[in-house]
Short mmCIF file of C-alpha atoms (C1' of nucleotides) in Angstrom, two decimals:
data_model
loop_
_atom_site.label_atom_id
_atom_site.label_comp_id
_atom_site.label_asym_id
_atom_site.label_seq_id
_atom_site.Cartn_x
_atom_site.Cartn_y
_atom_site.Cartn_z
CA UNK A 1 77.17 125.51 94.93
CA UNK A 2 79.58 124.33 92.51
CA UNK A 3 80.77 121.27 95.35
CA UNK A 4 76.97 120.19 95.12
CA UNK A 5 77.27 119.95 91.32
CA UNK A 6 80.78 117.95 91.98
CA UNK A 7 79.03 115.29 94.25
CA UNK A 8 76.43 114.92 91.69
CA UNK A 9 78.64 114.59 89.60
CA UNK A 10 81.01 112.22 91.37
CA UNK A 11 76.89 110.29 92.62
CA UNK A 12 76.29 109.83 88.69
CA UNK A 13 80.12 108.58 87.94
CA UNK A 14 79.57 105.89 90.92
CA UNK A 15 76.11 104.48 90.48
CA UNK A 16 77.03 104.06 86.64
CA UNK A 17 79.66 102.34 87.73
CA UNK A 18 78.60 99.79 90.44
CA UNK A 19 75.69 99.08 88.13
CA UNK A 20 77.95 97.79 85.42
CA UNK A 21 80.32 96.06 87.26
CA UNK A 22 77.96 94.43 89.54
CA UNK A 23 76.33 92.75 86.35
CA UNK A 24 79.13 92.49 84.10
CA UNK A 25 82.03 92.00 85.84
CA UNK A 26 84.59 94.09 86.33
CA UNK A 27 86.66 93.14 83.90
CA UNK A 28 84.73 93.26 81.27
CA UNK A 29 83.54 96.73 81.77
CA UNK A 30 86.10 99.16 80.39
CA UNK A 31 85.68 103.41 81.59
CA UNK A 32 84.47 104.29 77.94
CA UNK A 33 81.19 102.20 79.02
CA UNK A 34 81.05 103.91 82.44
CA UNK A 35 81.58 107.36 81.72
CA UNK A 36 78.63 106.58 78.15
CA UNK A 37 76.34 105.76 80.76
CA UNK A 38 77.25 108.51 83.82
CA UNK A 39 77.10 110.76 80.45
CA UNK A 40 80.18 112.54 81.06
CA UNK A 41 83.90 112.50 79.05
CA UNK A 42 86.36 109.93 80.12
CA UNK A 43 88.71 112.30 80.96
CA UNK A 44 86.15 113.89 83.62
CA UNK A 45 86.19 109.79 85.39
CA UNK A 46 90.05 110.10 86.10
CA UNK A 47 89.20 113.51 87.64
CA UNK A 48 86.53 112.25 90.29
CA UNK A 49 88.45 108.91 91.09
CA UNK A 50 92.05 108.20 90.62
CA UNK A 51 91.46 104.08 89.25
CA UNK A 52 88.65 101.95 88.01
CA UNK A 53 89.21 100.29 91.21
CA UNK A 54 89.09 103.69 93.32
CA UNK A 55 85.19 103.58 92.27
CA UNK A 56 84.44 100.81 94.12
CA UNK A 57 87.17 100.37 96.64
CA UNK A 58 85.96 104.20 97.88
CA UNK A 59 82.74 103.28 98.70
CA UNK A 60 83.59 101.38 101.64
CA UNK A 61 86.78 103.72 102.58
CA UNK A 62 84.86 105.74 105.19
CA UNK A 63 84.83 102.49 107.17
CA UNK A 64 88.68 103.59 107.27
CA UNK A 65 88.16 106.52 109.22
CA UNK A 66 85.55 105.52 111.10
CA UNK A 67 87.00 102.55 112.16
CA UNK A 68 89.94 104.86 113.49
CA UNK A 69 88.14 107.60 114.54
CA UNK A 70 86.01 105.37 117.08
CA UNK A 71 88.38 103.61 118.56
CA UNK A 72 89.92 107.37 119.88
CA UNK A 73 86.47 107.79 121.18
CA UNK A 74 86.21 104.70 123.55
CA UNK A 75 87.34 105.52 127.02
CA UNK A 76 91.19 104.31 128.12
CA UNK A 77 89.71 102.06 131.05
CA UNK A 78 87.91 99.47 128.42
CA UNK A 79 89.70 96.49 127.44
CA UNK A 80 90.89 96.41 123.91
CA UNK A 81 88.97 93.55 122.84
CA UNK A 82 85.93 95.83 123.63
CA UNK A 83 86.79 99.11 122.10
CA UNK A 84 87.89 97.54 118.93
CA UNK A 85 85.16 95.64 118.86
CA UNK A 86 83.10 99.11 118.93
CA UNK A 87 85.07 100.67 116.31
CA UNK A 88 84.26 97.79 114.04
CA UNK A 89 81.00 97.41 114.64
CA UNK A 90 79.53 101.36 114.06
CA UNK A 91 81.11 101.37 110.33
CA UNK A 92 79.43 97.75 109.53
CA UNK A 93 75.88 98.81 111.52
CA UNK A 94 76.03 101.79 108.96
CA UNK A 95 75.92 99.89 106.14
CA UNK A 96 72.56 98.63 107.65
CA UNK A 97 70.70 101.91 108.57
CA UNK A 98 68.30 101.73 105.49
CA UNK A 99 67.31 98.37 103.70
CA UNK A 100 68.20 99.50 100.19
CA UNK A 101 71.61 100.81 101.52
CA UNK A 102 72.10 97.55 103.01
CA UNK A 103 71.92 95.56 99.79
CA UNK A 104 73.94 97.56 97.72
CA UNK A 105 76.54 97.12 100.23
CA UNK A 106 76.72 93.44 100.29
CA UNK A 107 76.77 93.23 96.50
CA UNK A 108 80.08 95.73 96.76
CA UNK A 109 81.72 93.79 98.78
CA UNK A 110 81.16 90.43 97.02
CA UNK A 111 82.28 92.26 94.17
CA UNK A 112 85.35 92.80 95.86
CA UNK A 113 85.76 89.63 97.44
CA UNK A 114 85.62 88.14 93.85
CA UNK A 115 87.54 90.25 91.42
CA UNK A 116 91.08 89.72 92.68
CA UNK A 117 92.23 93.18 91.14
CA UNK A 118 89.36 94.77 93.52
CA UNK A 119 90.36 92.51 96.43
CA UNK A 120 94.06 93.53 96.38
CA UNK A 121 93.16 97.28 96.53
CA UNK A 122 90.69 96.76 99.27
CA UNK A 123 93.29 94.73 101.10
CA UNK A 124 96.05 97.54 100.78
CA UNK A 125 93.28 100.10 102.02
CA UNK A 126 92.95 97.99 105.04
CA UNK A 127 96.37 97.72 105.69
CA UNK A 128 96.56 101.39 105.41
CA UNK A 129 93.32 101.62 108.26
CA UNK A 130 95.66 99.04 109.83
CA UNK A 131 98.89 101.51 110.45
CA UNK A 132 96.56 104.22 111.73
CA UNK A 133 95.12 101.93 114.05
CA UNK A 134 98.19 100.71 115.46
CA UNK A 135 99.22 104.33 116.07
CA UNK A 136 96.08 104.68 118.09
CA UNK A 137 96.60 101.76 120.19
CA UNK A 138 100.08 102.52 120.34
CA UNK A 139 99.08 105.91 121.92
CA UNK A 140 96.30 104.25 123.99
CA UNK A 141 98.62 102.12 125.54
CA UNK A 142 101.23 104.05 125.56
CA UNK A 143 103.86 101.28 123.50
CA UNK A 144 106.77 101.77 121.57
CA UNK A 145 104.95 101.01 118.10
CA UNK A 146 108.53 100.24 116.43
CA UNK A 147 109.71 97.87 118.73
CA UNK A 148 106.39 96.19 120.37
CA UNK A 149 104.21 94.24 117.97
CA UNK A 150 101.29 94.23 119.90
CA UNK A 151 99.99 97.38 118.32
CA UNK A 152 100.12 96.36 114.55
CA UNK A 153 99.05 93.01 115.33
CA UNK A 154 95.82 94.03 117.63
CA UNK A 155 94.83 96.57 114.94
CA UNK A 156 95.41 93.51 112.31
CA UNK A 157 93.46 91.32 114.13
CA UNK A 158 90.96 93.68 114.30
CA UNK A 159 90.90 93.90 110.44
CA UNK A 160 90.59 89.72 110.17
CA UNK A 161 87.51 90.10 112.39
CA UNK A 162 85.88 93.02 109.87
CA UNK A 163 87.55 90.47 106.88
CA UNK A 164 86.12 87.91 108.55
CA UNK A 165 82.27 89.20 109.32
CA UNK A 166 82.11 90.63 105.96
CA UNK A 167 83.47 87.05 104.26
CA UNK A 168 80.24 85.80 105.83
CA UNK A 169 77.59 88.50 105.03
CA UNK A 170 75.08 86.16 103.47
CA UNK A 171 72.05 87.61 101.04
CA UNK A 172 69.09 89.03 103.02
CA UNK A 173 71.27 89.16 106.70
CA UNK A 174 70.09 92.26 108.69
CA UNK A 175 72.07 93.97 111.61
CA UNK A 176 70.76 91.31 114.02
CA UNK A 177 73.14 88.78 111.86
CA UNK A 178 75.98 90.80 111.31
CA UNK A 179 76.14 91.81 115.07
CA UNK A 180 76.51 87.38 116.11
CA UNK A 181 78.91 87.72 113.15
CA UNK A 182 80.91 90.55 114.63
CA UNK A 183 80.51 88.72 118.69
CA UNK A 184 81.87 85.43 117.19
CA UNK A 185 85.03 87.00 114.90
CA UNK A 186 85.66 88.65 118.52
CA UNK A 187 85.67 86.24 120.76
CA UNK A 188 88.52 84.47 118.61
CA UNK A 189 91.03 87.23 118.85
CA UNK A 190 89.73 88.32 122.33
CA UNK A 191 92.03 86.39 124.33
CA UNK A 192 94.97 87.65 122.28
CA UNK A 193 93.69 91.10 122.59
CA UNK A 194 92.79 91.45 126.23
CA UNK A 195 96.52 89.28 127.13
CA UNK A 196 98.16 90.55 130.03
CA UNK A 197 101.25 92.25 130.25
CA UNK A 198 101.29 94.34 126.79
CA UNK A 199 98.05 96.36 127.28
CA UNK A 200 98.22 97.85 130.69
CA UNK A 201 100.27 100.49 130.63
CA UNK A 202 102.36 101.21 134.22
CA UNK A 203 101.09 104.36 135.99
CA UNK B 1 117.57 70.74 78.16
CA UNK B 2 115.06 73.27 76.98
CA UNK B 3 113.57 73.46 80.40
CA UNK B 4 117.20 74.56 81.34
CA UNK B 5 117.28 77.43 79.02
CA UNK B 6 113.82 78.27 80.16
CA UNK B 7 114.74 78.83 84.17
CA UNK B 8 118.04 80.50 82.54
CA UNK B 9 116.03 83.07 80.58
CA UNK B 10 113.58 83.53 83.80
CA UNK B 11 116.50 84.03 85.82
CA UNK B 12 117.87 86.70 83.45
CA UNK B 13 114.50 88.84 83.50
CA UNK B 14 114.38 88.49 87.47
CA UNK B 15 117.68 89.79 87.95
CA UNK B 16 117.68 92.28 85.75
CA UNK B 17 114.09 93.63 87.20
CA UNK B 18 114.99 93.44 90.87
CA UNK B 19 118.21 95.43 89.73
CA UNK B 20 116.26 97.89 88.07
CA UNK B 21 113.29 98.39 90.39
CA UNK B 22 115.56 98.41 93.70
CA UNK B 23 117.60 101.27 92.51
CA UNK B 24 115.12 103.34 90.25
CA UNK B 25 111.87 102.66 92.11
CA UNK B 26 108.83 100.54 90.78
CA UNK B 27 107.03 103.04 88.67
CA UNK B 28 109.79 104.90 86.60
CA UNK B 29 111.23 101.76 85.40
CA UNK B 30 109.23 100.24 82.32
CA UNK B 31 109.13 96.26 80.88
CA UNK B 32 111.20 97.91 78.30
CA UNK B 33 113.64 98.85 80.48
CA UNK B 34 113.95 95.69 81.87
CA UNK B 35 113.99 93.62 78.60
CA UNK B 36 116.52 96.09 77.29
CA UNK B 37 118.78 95.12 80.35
CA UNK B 38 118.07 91.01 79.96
CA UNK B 39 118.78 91.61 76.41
CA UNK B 40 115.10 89.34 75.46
CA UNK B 41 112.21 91.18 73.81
CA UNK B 42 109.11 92.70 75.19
CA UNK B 43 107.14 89.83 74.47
CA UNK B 44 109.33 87.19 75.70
CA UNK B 45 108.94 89.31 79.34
CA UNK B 46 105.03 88.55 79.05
CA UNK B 47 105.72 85.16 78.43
CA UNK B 48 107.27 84.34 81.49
CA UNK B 49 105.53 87.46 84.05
CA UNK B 50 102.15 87.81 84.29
CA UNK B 51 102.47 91.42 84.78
CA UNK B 52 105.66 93.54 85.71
CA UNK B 53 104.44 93.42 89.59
CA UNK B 54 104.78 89.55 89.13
CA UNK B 55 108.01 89.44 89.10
CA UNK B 56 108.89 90.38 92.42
CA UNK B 57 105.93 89.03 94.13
CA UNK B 58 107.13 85.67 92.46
CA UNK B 59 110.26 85.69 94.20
CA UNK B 60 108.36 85.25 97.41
CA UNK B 61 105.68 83.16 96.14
CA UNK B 62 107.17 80.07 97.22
CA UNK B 63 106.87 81.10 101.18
CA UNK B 64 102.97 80.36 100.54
CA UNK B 65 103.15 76.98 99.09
CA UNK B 66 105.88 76.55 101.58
CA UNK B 67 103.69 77.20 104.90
CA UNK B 68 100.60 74.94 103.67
CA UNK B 69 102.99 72.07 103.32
CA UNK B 70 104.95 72.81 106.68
CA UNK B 71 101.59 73.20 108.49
CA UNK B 72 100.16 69.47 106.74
CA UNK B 73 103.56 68.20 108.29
CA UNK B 74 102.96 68.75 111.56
CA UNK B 75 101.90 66.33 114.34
CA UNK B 76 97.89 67.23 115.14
CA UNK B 77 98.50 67.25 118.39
CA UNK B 78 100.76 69.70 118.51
CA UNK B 79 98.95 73.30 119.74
CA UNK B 80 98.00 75.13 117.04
CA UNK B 81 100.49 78.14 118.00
CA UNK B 82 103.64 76.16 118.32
CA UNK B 83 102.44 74.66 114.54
CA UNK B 84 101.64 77.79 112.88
CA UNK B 85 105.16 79.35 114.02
CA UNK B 86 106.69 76.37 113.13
CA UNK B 87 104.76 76.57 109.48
CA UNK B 88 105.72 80.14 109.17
CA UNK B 89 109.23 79.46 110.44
CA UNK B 90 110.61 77.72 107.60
CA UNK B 91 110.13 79.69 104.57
CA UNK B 92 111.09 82.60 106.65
CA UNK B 93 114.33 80.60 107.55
CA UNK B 94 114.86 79.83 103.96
CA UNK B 95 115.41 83.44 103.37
CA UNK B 96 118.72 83.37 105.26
CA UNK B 97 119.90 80.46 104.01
CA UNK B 98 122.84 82.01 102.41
CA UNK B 99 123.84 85.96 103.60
CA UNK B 100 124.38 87.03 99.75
CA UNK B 101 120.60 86.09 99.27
CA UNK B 102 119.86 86.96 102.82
CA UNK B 103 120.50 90.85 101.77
CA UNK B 104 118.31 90.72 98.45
CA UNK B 105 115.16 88.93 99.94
CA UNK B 106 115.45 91.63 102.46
CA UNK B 107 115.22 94.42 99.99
CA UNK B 108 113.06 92.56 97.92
CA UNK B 109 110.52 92.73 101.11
CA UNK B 110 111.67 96.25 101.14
CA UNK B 111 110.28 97.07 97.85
CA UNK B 112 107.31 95.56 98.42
CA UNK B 113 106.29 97.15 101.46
CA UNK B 114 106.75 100.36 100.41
CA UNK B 115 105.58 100.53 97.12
CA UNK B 116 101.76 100.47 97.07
CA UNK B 117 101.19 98.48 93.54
CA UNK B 118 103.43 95.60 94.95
CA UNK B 119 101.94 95.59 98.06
CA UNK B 120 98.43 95.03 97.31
CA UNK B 121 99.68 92.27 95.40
CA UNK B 122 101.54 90.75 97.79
CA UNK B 123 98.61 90.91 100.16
CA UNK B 124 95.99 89.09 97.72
CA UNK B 125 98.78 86.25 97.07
CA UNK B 126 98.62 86.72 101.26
CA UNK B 127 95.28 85.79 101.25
CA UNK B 128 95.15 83.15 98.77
CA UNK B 129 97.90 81.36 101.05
CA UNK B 130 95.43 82.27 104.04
CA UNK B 131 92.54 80.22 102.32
CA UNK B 132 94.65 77.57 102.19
CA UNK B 133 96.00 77.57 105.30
CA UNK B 134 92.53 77.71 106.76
CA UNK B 135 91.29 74.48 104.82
CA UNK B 136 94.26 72.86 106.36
CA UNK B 137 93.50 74.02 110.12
CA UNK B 138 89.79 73.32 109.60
CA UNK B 139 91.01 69.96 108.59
CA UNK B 140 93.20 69.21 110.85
CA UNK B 141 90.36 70.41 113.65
CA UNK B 142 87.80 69.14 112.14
CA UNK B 143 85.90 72.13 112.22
CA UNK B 144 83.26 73.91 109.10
CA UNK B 145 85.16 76.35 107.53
CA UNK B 146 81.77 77.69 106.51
CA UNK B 147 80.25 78.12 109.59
CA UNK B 148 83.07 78.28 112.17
CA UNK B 149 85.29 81.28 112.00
CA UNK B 150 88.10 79.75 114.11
CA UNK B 151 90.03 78.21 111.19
CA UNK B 152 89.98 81.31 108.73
CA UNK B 153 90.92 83.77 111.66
CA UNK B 154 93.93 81.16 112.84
CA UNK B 155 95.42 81.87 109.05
CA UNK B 156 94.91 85.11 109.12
CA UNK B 157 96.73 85.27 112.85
CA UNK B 158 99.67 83.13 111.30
CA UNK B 159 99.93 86.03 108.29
CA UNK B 160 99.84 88.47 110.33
CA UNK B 161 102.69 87.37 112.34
CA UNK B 162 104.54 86.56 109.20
CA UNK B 163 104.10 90.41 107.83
CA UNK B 164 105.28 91.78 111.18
CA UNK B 165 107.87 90.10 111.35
CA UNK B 166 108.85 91.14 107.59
CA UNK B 167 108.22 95.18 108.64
CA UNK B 168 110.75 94.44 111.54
CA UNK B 169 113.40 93.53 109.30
CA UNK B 170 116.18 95.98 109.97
CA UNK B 171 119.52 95.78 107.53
CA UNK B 172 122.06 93.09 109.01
CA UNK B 173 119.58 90.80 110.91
CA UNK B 174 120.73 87.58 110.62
CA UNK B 175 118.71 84.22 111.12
CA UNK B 176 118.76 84.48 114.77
CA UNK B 177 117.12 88.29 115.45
CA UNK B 178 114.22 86.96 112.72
CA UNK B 179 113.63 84.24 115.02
CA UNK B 180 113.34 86.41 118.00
CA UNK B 181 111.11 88.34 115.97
CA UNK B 182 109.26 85.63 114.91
CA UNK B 183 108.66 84.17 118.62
CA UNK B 184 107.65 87.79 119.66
CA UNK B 185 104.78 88.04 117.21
CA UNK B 186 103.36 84.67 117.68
CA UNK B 187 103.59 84.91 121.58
CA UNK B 188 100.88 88.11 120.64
CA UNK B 189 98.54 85.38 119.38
CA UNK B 190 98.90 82.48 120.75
CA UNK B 191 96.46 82.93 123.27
CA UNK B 192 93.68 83.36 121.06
CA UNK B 193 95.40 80.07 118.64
CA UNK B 194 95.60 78.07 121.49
CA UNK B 195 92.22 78.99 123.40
CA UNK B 196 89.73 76.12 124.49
CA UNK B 197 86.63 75.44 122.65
CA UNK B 198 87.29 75.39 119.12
CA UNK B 199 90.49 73.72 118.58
CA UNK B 200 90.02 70.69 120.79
CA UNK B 201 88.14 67.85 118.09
CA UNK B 202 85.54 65.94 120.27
CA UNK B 203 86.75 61.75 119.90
"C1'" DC C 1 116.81 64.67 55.20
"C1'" DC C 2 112.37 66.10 56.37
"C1'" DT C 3 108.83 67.13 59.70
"C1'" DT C 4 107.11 68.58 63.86
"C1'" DT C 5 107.33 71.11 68.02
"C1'" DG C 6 108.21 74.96 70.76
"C1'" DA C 7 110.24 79.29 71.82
"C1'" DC C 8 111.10 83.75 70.13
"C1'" DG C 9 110.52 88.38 67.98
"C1'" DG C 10 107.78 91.68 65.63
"C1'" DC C 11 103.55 93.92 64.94
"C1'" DA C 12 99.20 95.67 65.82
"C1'" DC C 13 95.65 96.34 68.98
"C1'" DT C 14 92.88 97.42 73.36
"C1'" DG C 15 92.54 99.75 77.55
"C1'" DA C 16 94.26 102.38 81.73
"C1'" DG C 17 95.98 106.56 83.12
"C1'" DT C 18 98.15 111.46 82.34
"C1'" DG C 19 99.36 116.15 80.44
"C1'" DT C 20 97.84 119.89 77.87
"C1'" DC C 21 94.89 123.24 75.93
"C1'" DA C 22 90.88 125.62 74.42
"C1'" DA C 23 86.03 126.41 75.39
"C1'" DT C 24 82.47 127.32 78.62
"C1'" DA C 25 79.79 128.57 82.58
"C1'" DG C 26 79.31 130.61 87.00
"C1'" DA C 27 80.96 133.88 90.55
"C1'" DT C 28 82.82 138.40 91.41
"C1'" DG C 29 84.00 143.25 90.88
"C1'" DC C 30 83.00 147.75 88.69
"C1'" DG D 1 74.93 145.37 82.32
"C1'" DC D 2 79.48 144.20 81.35
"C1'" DA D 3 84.15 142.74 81.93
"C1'" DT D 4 86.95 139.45 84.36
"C1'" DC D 5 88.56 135.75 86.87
"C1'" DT D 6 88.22 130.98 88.09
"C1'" DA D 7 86.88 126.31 87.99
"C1'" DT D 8 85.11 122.52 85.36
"C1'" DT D 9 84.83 120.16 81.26
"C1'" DG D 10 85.80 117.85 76.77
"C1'" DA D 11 88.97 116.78 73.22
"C1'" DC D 12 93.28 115.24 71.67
"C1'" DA D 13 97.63 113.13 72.02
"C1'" DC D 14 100.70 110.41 74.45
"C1'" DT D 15 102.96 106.57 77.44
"C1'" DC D 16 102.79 102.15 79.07
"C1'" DA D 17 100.79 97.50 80.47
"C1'" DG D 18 99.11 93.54 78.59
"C1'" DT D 19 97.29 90.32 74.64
"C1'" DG D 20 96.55 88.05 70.11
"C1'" DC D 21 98.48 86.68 65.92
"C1'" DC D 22 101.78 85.20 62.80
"C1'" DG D 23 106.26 84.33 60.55
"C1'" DT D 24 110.77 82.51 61.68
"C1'" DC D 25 114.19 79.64 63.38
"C1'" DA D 26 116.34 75.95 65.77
"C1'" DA D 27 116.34 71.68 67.96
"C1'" DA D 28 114.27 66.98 68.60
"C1'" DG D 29 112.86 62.95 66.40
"C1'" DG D 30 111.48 59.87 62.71
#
DNA sequence: CCTTTGACGGCACTGAGTGTCAATAGATGC
DNA sequence: GCATCTATTGACACTCAGTGCCGTCAAAGG
């Protein structure tokens, strides 16, 4: 009852937000213009997100999880190239399950993409998706991750290929698009992903 | 003459920050602090530093320019793996040039990988290298950098060797363990650099 | 010797982010 | 119905990063 009021709350903060910064930049918008239009204090913003970045950069961190969280889901026997390209691709088809959804999305991340403030906080989230990642493939494979730099550098090529997609996401592209998008950034890194001798693990 | 003075009041600020922000940590130590130690005022600090995290990133800024140029210098037909590493190899060799300066880049890496403000940083200066680094490979290719993932996705590769190979830095490593390292990363993506289709240029 | 140039320090200001406290509103117990 | 406990909020004050402005001072150059 009182959590519903908090994500209304937290709903109000946000859309304030990407409104302003989408049109004025983000630099230019300061929290005393967010929180005038959300209608709340300023001290109430710093409650619901930690940064002025944290608004934006949190839109897009359930990817994070999801990313993660999929690629524990995909059965051992598939090649890696495959289940990450799965993991990748659920979080990125969500951003295209309603039309509106799917242009608010792409105007987030070209915010990002542009302010370099934004784009340095998205990038350390990533790397942070990136560690848990490794862990997982680590596990999946059953490596060392401290001494064998597959892991890391599967789950960070894995990243690129999201980086990479979402680089290209031009105006007015449906999930159609981003799916060739997501096929090409994957057949790249496939060959270094699917290598023998790292991934298959000795019985 | 006054340049002189310039790079020795530069020098003064660096050294007293990375003193400062190795032993106390990044956040508890203030530009005041560090002024206080370099013996310049506050505004002087501003005048040479973008921002307090721009002090240490700069000490590893030059690796960036460093790998475009290395890359440029390289013969074109030379595989696009055995180019990159050599590209990355330098700057990283540079490091170890001396073991007194050996010891601080190390920690200097240290400090940015663990604290989060420096690292996102040090990733979007990452990046910008990456852009760079995929104009050159497009160029060298002969490829769309628009259009063609390949180039963008080969930089990113080549980075992402380069930061595992940083995380893998143990205490005491001399120049030969980083090239070990080094060769282990890039022998994780080489076979996606050097697969067939994109890099060959039709004659 | 005088002028011009450039670096420096001091000062004031904006804006992000935090700690604290009092007021308020809703849930709970009697 | 009323007291109470708890969580949320707004207000205020504070620290610190970063910037603009200006007076000063010293060195270069005529």
């Amino acid at each position: 009852m009182a959590e519903r009021k908090r994500r209304l709350v937290a709903g109000e903060l946000r859309d304030a937000a990407l409104m302003l910064l989408a049109t004025k930049g983000f630099d230019t918008v300061t929290v005393d213009d967010i929180v005038a239009v959300a209608g709340v204090s300023r001290r109430t913003f710093f409650r619901y997100f930690a940064s002025k970045e944290d608004v934006v950069v949190r839109f897009l961190a359930d990817m994070g999880a999801s990313v993660v969280a999929e690629l524990a889901a995909r059965p051992r026997a598939e090649p890696p190239s495959a289940a990450l390209r799965h993991a990748v691709w659920v979080p990125l088809a969500a951003c295209t399950d309603r039309a509106d959804h799917t242009e608010r999305a792409r105007i987030v991340v070209r915010l990002i993409l542009d302010t370099p403030a934004l784009h340095a906080r998205w990038l350390d989230r990533q790397s942070r998706w990136c560690d848990a990642l490794a862990a997982e493939l680590a596990a999946r494979h059953r490596l060392d991750p401290d001494t064998d730099p597959y892991p890391r550098m599967a789950a960070g090529m894995a990243m690129l290929a999201l980086d990479t997609v979402l680089r290209q996401w031009q105006p007015g592209a449906d999930e159609q698009r981003l799916a060739e998008l997501t096929d090409q950034a994957f057949a790249v890194v496939a060959p270094a992903l699917d290598t023998p001798g790292a991934p298959e693990p000795p019985p």
